Amino acid sequence: MGGTGAEARYSVIEFENVSKHYGSTVALDDVSFTVPDGTVSVLIGPSGCGKSTSLKLVNRLLEPTDGYVRVDGTPVREFPPQILRRGIGYVIQSVGLLPHMTVEENIGLVPKLLGRHKRDRSRRAGELLDLIGLSPDEYRNKYPIQLSGGEAQRVGVARALAADPPILLMDEPFGAVDPLNRETLQQEFISIQRKLRKTVIFVTHDLDEAVRVADRIVLMRDGKVVQTGAPEEILGAPANDFVREFVGSDRALKRLARFIVGDFMIDAPSVDRGARLDWNEYRDFEVVYVTDDHRRLLGAAPRNGRAEVSSAGDAMDDALVGAVSLGSTLRDALAEILNTELAETPVVDEHGHLVGRITMTEIYSATPRRIV
Amino acid sequence: MIDRDRSVVDKVILSGALVGGAGLLLPVFIVKEHRLDAGFPVSFAGMSLPLFFSALALLIAIAVVGVLPGLRRRSRNLPAVLAALGLFALLWAGTGISGAAELAEYGFERGRVSPSSGFWIVLLAILIVVTHSVKQSTSVWLRGCVPLAFVATLVVLFVGGVIDDLAFVREYYTREDRFVRELTAHIGIAAGAVAAAVAVGVPTGIVAYRIRSLERPLFAVVNGVQTIPSLALFGLMIAPLALISQRFPVLRELGIRGVGNTPALLALFLYALLPIVRNTYTSLAVMDPAVIHAGTGMGMTRRQLMWQVEVPISLPIILAGVRVSIVQTIGNTTVAALIGAGGLGNFVFQGLGQAAPDLIVMGVIPIVILALLADRIFQLISEWAVPGPKRGTA
């Protein structure tokens, strides 16, 4: 697996005027959208909007009444269903691990269908367990009944990735997991997707989840596409009242979750713990950060009511040590600002080194405003 | 909260020991000069004092295991079972050896030793302790091997000639050839009926699940059969089969008649159906649809889904049904002797007719052993053949 051929593969999924009727009920009505190669498109909408139906048309679990579903330009109906499905990863909410097989055998299922050798399947299962953050030695020989809900869902994702398919279909994959675990799973999915660059269709009814994982959102209602676009576009410029209501009055807040702190932060004034802090040098700042010899953040020294010149260590208030990490979102940064007594928050890297700060100005700059 | 696992007293083991203690005081066997002699009783103490005290010591050991405070429930199982096994060997060997000694002492050359109330009550005590311990145990080893160990003990004593003077062993030696014939017939009839029930029952269960409109009528029939008393069902088979075989002489030549093995097989087959049909149906009904959905979505063909998903998942439940069926059929086959079929039931009814309890016991013991063996063997097969976390390791 992972040979050069796999990376060279290119996959676009296209829906062209697709309709699906059940008798007189219309499940999908003239749906068209494109999922570009290597991106995540989230299908979202109220229940019964046709998002799950659309997903099942891609791997031919359902057939369209009208129109075309294409993969790399070829209509899927030209592939035998079993062959098509073995080339498309499929993750469902209820996971559906086979209870009589070990974790390793479950992961190796599609490679086995494709006739891969047992030794390769076993090695691949180990790689994937590592990828999803489960220790191969510990989990390889477990049975599904011995897994927690979150672990089972991770194995479900690993199973879908086992044959390294260019396309991944995920039908409410984290819907049955508790909220805390769900967020972890979403983060893991995002980092896996950054590495693997699959073409993904992801169905959910959870807008926060959509905003977090999507490159593009396809918002559906009653079998029709209402609006497509990047999450920040949909949150920033809802096409109509339905979208506005669907994304909620806190859409501006949700939108902040699309922006990464690292892209917006500005330089932070800092002084070594042992050095002298002379406020005359920091006329434009309300707060100066105090670090140790390795530039690790120790705390903050606020200006108000302090002597003009003092030792940095004395001036520091170590209650003011809250910070956000480089990879956090502006939404997290805003929450942190509201948490502290300062009007800003420092930014640290994974080693705790001070790398910058975020103030309300940066947060406003990410929000479309007519009057600033 | 009370730690249920660490209860102070295991009441079942304790009561087993008490029942055994009562048995020690009763006559263990009756020495008879000939088959119809009333004879005289011998108790444990009368056999030999060391034997009496050994048995008493084993019972006390069982009782102590039952009442020892702070002992985990599980850790009571093995010592209790081992003590019971010792008592079992002691009971049979002691009865055999001291029975032979009594016969020699009185010069009863054609005499025999009939186990009496004390013997059966101690056996009951052993049964109480062992079934309770085995049922609680999570170890496959214990649950699979213990019953086999008891049967093996008995076989060793029998083959070694230790229990030759027991009345029902005597009965066996006087009709050895016929015994082998009836045993073979018993196994053949039971196996044939169950095999046919599997061949018909599994597809029936599938049909009952797949075709919803047939579910109720099919189960009405299969359940209905179970409510007919076995004797009545055997009787009901006679008239129609006799009629058919008279109409079609070809069938008669094939051995299909109103009495004999054919009606027995047919009735036993009908009885054996229910557990198999019901468990097949259940195995499909409880199958998680997500598993099928996931399998299909990953590109399994219909055939792969069946052999790699549906069959392995439903097999353990179906096998459990077959197991119930076999045990039940081995018992029911006894009654089949009444309508002229072969089997160990012939000895039982012959013994009833001659008021010879030894003969009845001779027929019943192998039936019990057969049922026990079939049950254990199937239990082991289904536990080892079915993948999944083994019990106790989860």
Coordinates of N, CA and C in Angstrom, one line a residue, chain A residues 50-155:
Chain A
G50 N -32.3 14.6 2.1 CA -31.7 13.9 1.0 C -30.2 13.7 1.1
K51 N -29.6 14.2 2.2 CA -28.1 14.1 2.3 C -27.6 12.7 2.3
S52 N -28.3 11.8 3.1 CA -27.8 10.4 3.1 C -28.1 9.7 1.8
T53 N -29.2 10.0 1.2 CA -29.6 9.4 -0.1 C -28.5 9.7 -1.1
S54 N -28.1 11.0 -1.1 CA -27.1 11.4 -2.1 C -25.8 10.6 -1.9
L55 N -25.4 10.4 -0.6 CA -24.2 9.7 -0.3 C -24.2 8.2 -0.9
K56 N -25.4 7.6 -0.7 CA -25.5 6.2 -1.1 C -25.6 6.0 -2.6
L57 N -25.8 7.1 -3.3 CA -25.8 7.1 -4.8 C -24.4 6.9 -5.3
V58 N -23.4 7.4 -4.5 CA -22.0 7.3 -5.0 C -21.5 5.9 -5.0
N59 N -21.8 5.1 -4.0 CA -21.3 3.7 -4.0 C -22.4 2.7 -4.5
R60 N -23.4 3.3 -5.1 CA -24.5 2.5 -5.7 C -25.3 1.6 -4.7
L61 N -25.3 2.0 -3.5 CA -26.3 1.4 -2.6 C -27.7 1.8 -3.0
L62 N -27.8 2.9 -3.6 CA -29.0 3.4 -4.3 C -28.7 3.8 -5.7
E63 N -29.7 3.7 -6.6 CA -29.5 4.2 -7.9 C -30.4 5.4 -8.2
P64 N -29.8 6.4 -8.9 CA -30.6 7.6 -9.2 C -31.8 7.3 -10.2
T65 N -32.9 8.0 -10.0 CA -34.0 7.9 -11.0 C -33.6 8.6 -12.3
D66 N -32.8 9.7 -12.1 CA -32.5 10.6 -13.2 C -31.1 11.2 -12.9
G67 N -30.4 11.5 -14.0 CA -29.2 12.3 -13.8 C -28.0 11.3 -13.7
Y68 N -26.8 11.9 -13.5 CA -25.6 11.2 -13.4 C -24.8 11.5 -12.1
V69 N -24.2 10.4 -11.5 CA -23.2 10.6 -10.5 C -21.9 10.1 -11.1
R70 N -20.9 10.9 -11.2 CA -19.7 10.6 -11.8 C -18.5 10.6 -10.9
V71 N -17.6 9.6 -11.1 CA -16.3 9.7 -10.4 C -15.2 9.8 -11.5
D72 N -14.4 10.8 -11.4 CA -13.4 11.1 -12.5 C -14.0 11.1 -13.9
G73 N -15.2 11.6 -14.0 CA -15.9 11.7 -15.3 C -16.6 10.5 -15.7
T74 N -16.4 9.3 -15.0 CA -17.1 8.1 -15.5 C -18.4 7.9 -14.6
P75 N -19.5 7.8 -15.2 CA -20.8 7.5 -14.4 C -20.6 6.2 -13.6
V76 N -20.9 6.3 -12.3 CA -20.7 5.1 -11.4 C -21.5 3.9 -11.9
R77 N -22.6 4.1 -12.7 CA -23.3 3.0 -13.1 C -22.6 2.1 -14.1
E78 N -21.5 2.6 -14.6 CA -20.7 1.8 -15.5 C -19.8 0.8 -14.8
F79 N -19.6 1.0 -13.4 CA -18.8 0.0 -12.7 C -19.7 -1.1 -12.0
P80 N -19.3 -2.3 -12.0 CA -20.0 -3.3 -11.2 C -20.0 -2.8 -9.7
P81 N -21.2 -2.9 -9.1 CA -21.3 -2.3 -7.7 C -20.2 -2.8 -6.8
Q82 N -19.9 -4.1 -6.8 CA -18.9 -4.6 -5.8 C -17.5 -4.0 -6.1
I83 N -17.1 -3.9 -7.3 CA -15.8 -3.4 -7.7 C -15.8 -1.9 -7.3
L84 N -16.8 -1.2 -7.6 CA -16.9 0.2 -7.2 C -16.7 0.4 -5.7
R85 N -17.5 -0.4 -5.0 CA -17.5 -0.2 -3.5 C -16.1 -0.5 -2.9
R86 N -15.4 -1.5 -3.4 CA -14.1 -1.9 -2.9 C -13.1 -0.7 -3.1
G87 N -13.4 0.2 -4.0 CA -12.5 1.3 -4.2 C -13.0 2.6 -3.5
I88 N -14.0 2.5 -2.7 CA -14.5 3.6 -2.0 C -14.6 3.3 -0.5
G89 N -14.0 4.1 0.3 CA -14.1 3.8 1.8 C -15.5 4.3 2.3
Y90 N -16.0 3.5 3.2 CA -17.4 3.8 3.7 C -17.4 3.7 5.2
V91 N -17.8 4.8 5.8 CA -17.9 4.8 7.3 C -19.4 5.1 7.6
I92 N -20.0 4.3 8.5 CA -21.4 4.6 8.9 C -21.5 4.9 10.4
Q93 N -22.6 5.5 10.7 CA -22.8 5.9 12.1 C -22.8 4.7 13.1
S94 N -23.4 3.6 12.7 CA -23.5 2.5 13.5 C -22.3 1.5 13.4
V95 N -21.3 2.0 12.7 CA -20.0 1.4 12.5 C -20.1 0.0 11.8
G96 N -20.8 -0.9 12.4 CA -21.0 -2.2 11.7 C -19.7 -3.1 11.6
L97 N -19.0 -3.1 12.7 CA -17.8 -4.0 12.8 C -18.4 -5.4 12.8
L98 N -17.7 -6.3 12.2 CA -18.2 -7.7 12.2 C -17.8 -8.3 13.6
P99 N -18.8 -8.7 14.4 CA -18.5 -9.1 15.8 C -17.7 -10.4 15.9
H100 N -17.6 -11.2 14.9 CA -16.9 -12.4 15.0 C -15.4 -12.3 14.5
M101 N -15.0 -11.1 14.1 CA -13.7 -10.9 13.7 C -12.9 -10.0 14.6
T102 N -11.6 -10.2 14.7 CA -10.8 -9.3 15.5 C -10.7 -7.9 14.8
V103 N -10.2 -6.9 15.5 CA -9.9 -5.6 15.0 C -9.1 -5.7 13.7
E104 N -8.0 -6.5 13.7 CA -7.2 -6.6 12.6 C -7.9 -7.2 11.4
E105 N -8.7 -8.3 11.6 CA -9.5 -8.9 10.5 C -10.5 -7.9 10.0
N106 N -11.1 -7.1 10.9 CA -12.1 -6.1 10.4 C -11.4 -5.1 9.5
I107 N -10.3 -4.6 9.9 CA -9.6 -3.6 9.1 C -9.1 -4.3 7.8
G108 N -8.8 -5.5 7.8 CA -8.3 -6.2 6.6 C -9.3 -6.7 5.6
L109 N -10.6 -6.3 5.9 CA -11.7 -6.9 5.1 C -11.6 -6.6 3.7
V110 N -11.6 -5.3 3.3 CA -11.5 -4.9 1.9 C -10.3 -5.4 1.2
P111 N -9.1 -5.2 1.8 CA -7.9 -5.8 1.2 C -8.0 -7.3 1.0
K112 N -8.7 -8.0 1.9 CA -8.9 -9.4 1.6 C -9.8 -9.6 0.4
L113 N -10.9 -8.8 0.3 CA -11.8 -8.9 -0.8 C -11.0 -8.7 -2.1
L114 N -10.0 -7.8 -2.0 CA -9.1 -7.5 -3.2 C -8.0 -8.5 -3.4
G115 N -8.0 -9.5 -2.5 CA -7.0 -10.6 -2.8 C -5.6 -10.3 -2.3
R116 N -5.5 -9.3 -1.3 CA -4.2 -9.0 -0.8 C -3.7 -10.1 0.2
H117 N -2.4 -10.3 0.3 CA -1.8 -11.3 1.1 C -2.0 -11.0 2.6
K118 N -2.1 -12.1 3.4 CA -2.4 -11.9 4.8 C -1.3 -11.1 5.5
R119 N 0.0 -11.3 5.1 CA 1.0 -10.6 5.7 C 0.9 -9.1 5.5
D120 N 0.5 -8.7 4.2 CA 0.3 -7.3 3.9 C -0.8 -6.7 4.6
R121 N -1.9 -7.5 4.8 CA -3.1 -7.0 5.5 C -2.7 -6.7 6.9
S122 N -1.9 -7.6 7.5 CA -1.6 -7.5 8.9 C -0.7 -6.2 9.1
R123 N 0.2 -6.0 8.2 CA 1.1 -4.9 8.3 C 0.3 -3.6 8.1
R124 N -0.6 -3.6 7.2 CA -1.4 -2.4 6.9 C -2.3 -2.1 8.1
A125 N -2.9 -3.2 8.7 CA -3.7 -2.9 9.9 C -2.9 -2.3 11.0
G126 N -1.6 -2.7 11.2 CA -0.8 -2.0 12.1 C -0.6 -0.6 11.8
E127 N -0.3 -0.2 10.6 CA -0.1 1.2 10.2 C -1.3 2.0 10.5
L128 N -2.5 1.4 10.1 CA -3.7 2.2 10.3 C -4.1 2.4 11.8
L129 N -3.8 1.3 12.6 CA -4.1 1.5 14.0 C -3.2 2.6 14.6
D130 N -1.9 2.7 14.1 CA -1.1 3.8 14.5 C -1.7 5.1 14.1
L131 N -2.2 5.1 12.9 CA -2.7 6.4 12.3 C -3.9 6.9 13.1
I132 N -4.8 5.9 13.6 CA -5.9 6.4 14.3 C -5.7 6.5 15.8
G133 N -4.4 6.3 16.2 CA -4.0 6.5 17.6 C -4.4 5.3 18.6
L134 N -4.5 4.1 18.0 CA -4.7 3.0 18.9 C -3.4 2.1 18.8
S135 N -2.9 1.6 19.9 CA -1.7 0.8 19.9 C -2.0 -0.5 19.2
P136 N -1.2 -0.8 18.1 CA -1.5 -2.0 17.4 C -1.3 -3.3 18.2
D137 N -0.3 -3.3 19.1 CA -0.1 -4.5 19.9 C -1.3 -4.7 20.8
E138 N -1.9 -3.6 21.3 CA -2.9 -3.8 22.3 C -4.3 -4.1 21.6
Y139 N -4.5 -3.5 20.4 CA -5.8 -3.6 19.8 C -6.0 -4.6 18.7
R140 N -4.9 -5.0 18.1 CA -5.0 -5.9 16.9 C -5.9 -7.1 17.1
N141 N -5.7 -7.8 18.3 CA -6.5 -9.0 18.5 C -7.7 -8.9 19.3
K142 N -8.1 -7.6 19.6 CA -9.4 -7.5 20.3 C -10.6 -7.7 19.4
Y143 N -11.7 -8.0 20.1 CA -12.9 -8.2 19.3 C -13.8 -6.9 19.5
P144 N -14.7 -6.6 18.6 CA -15.4 -5.4 18.7 C -16.1 -5.2 20.0
I145 N -16.6 -6.3 20.6 CA -17.3 -6.1 21.9 C -16.5 -5.6 23.0
Q146 N -15.1 -5.7 22.8 CA -14.2 -5.2 23.8 C -13.8 -3.7 23.6
L147 N -14.4 -3.1 22.6 CA -14.0 -1.7 22.3 C -15.0 -0.7 22.9
S148 N -14.6 0.5 23.2 CA -15.6 1.6 23.6 C -16.2 2.1 22.3
G149 N -17.2 2.9 22.4 CA -17.8 3.5 21.2 C -16.9 4.3 20.3
G150 N -16.0 5.1 21.0 CA -15.1 5.9 20.3 C -14.0 5.1 19.6
E151 N -13.6 4.0 20.3 CA -12.5 3.1 19.7 C -13.1 2.4 18.5
A152 N -14.4 1.9 18.6 CA -15.0 1.2 17.5 C -15.1 2.1 16.3
Q153 N -15.5 3.4 16.5 CA -15.6 4.3 15.4 C -14.3 4.6 14.7
R154 N -13.2 4.7 15.5 CA -11.9 4.8 15.0 C -11.5 3.6 14.1
V155 N -11.8 2.4 14.6 CA -11.6 1.2 13.8 C -12.4 1.2 12.5

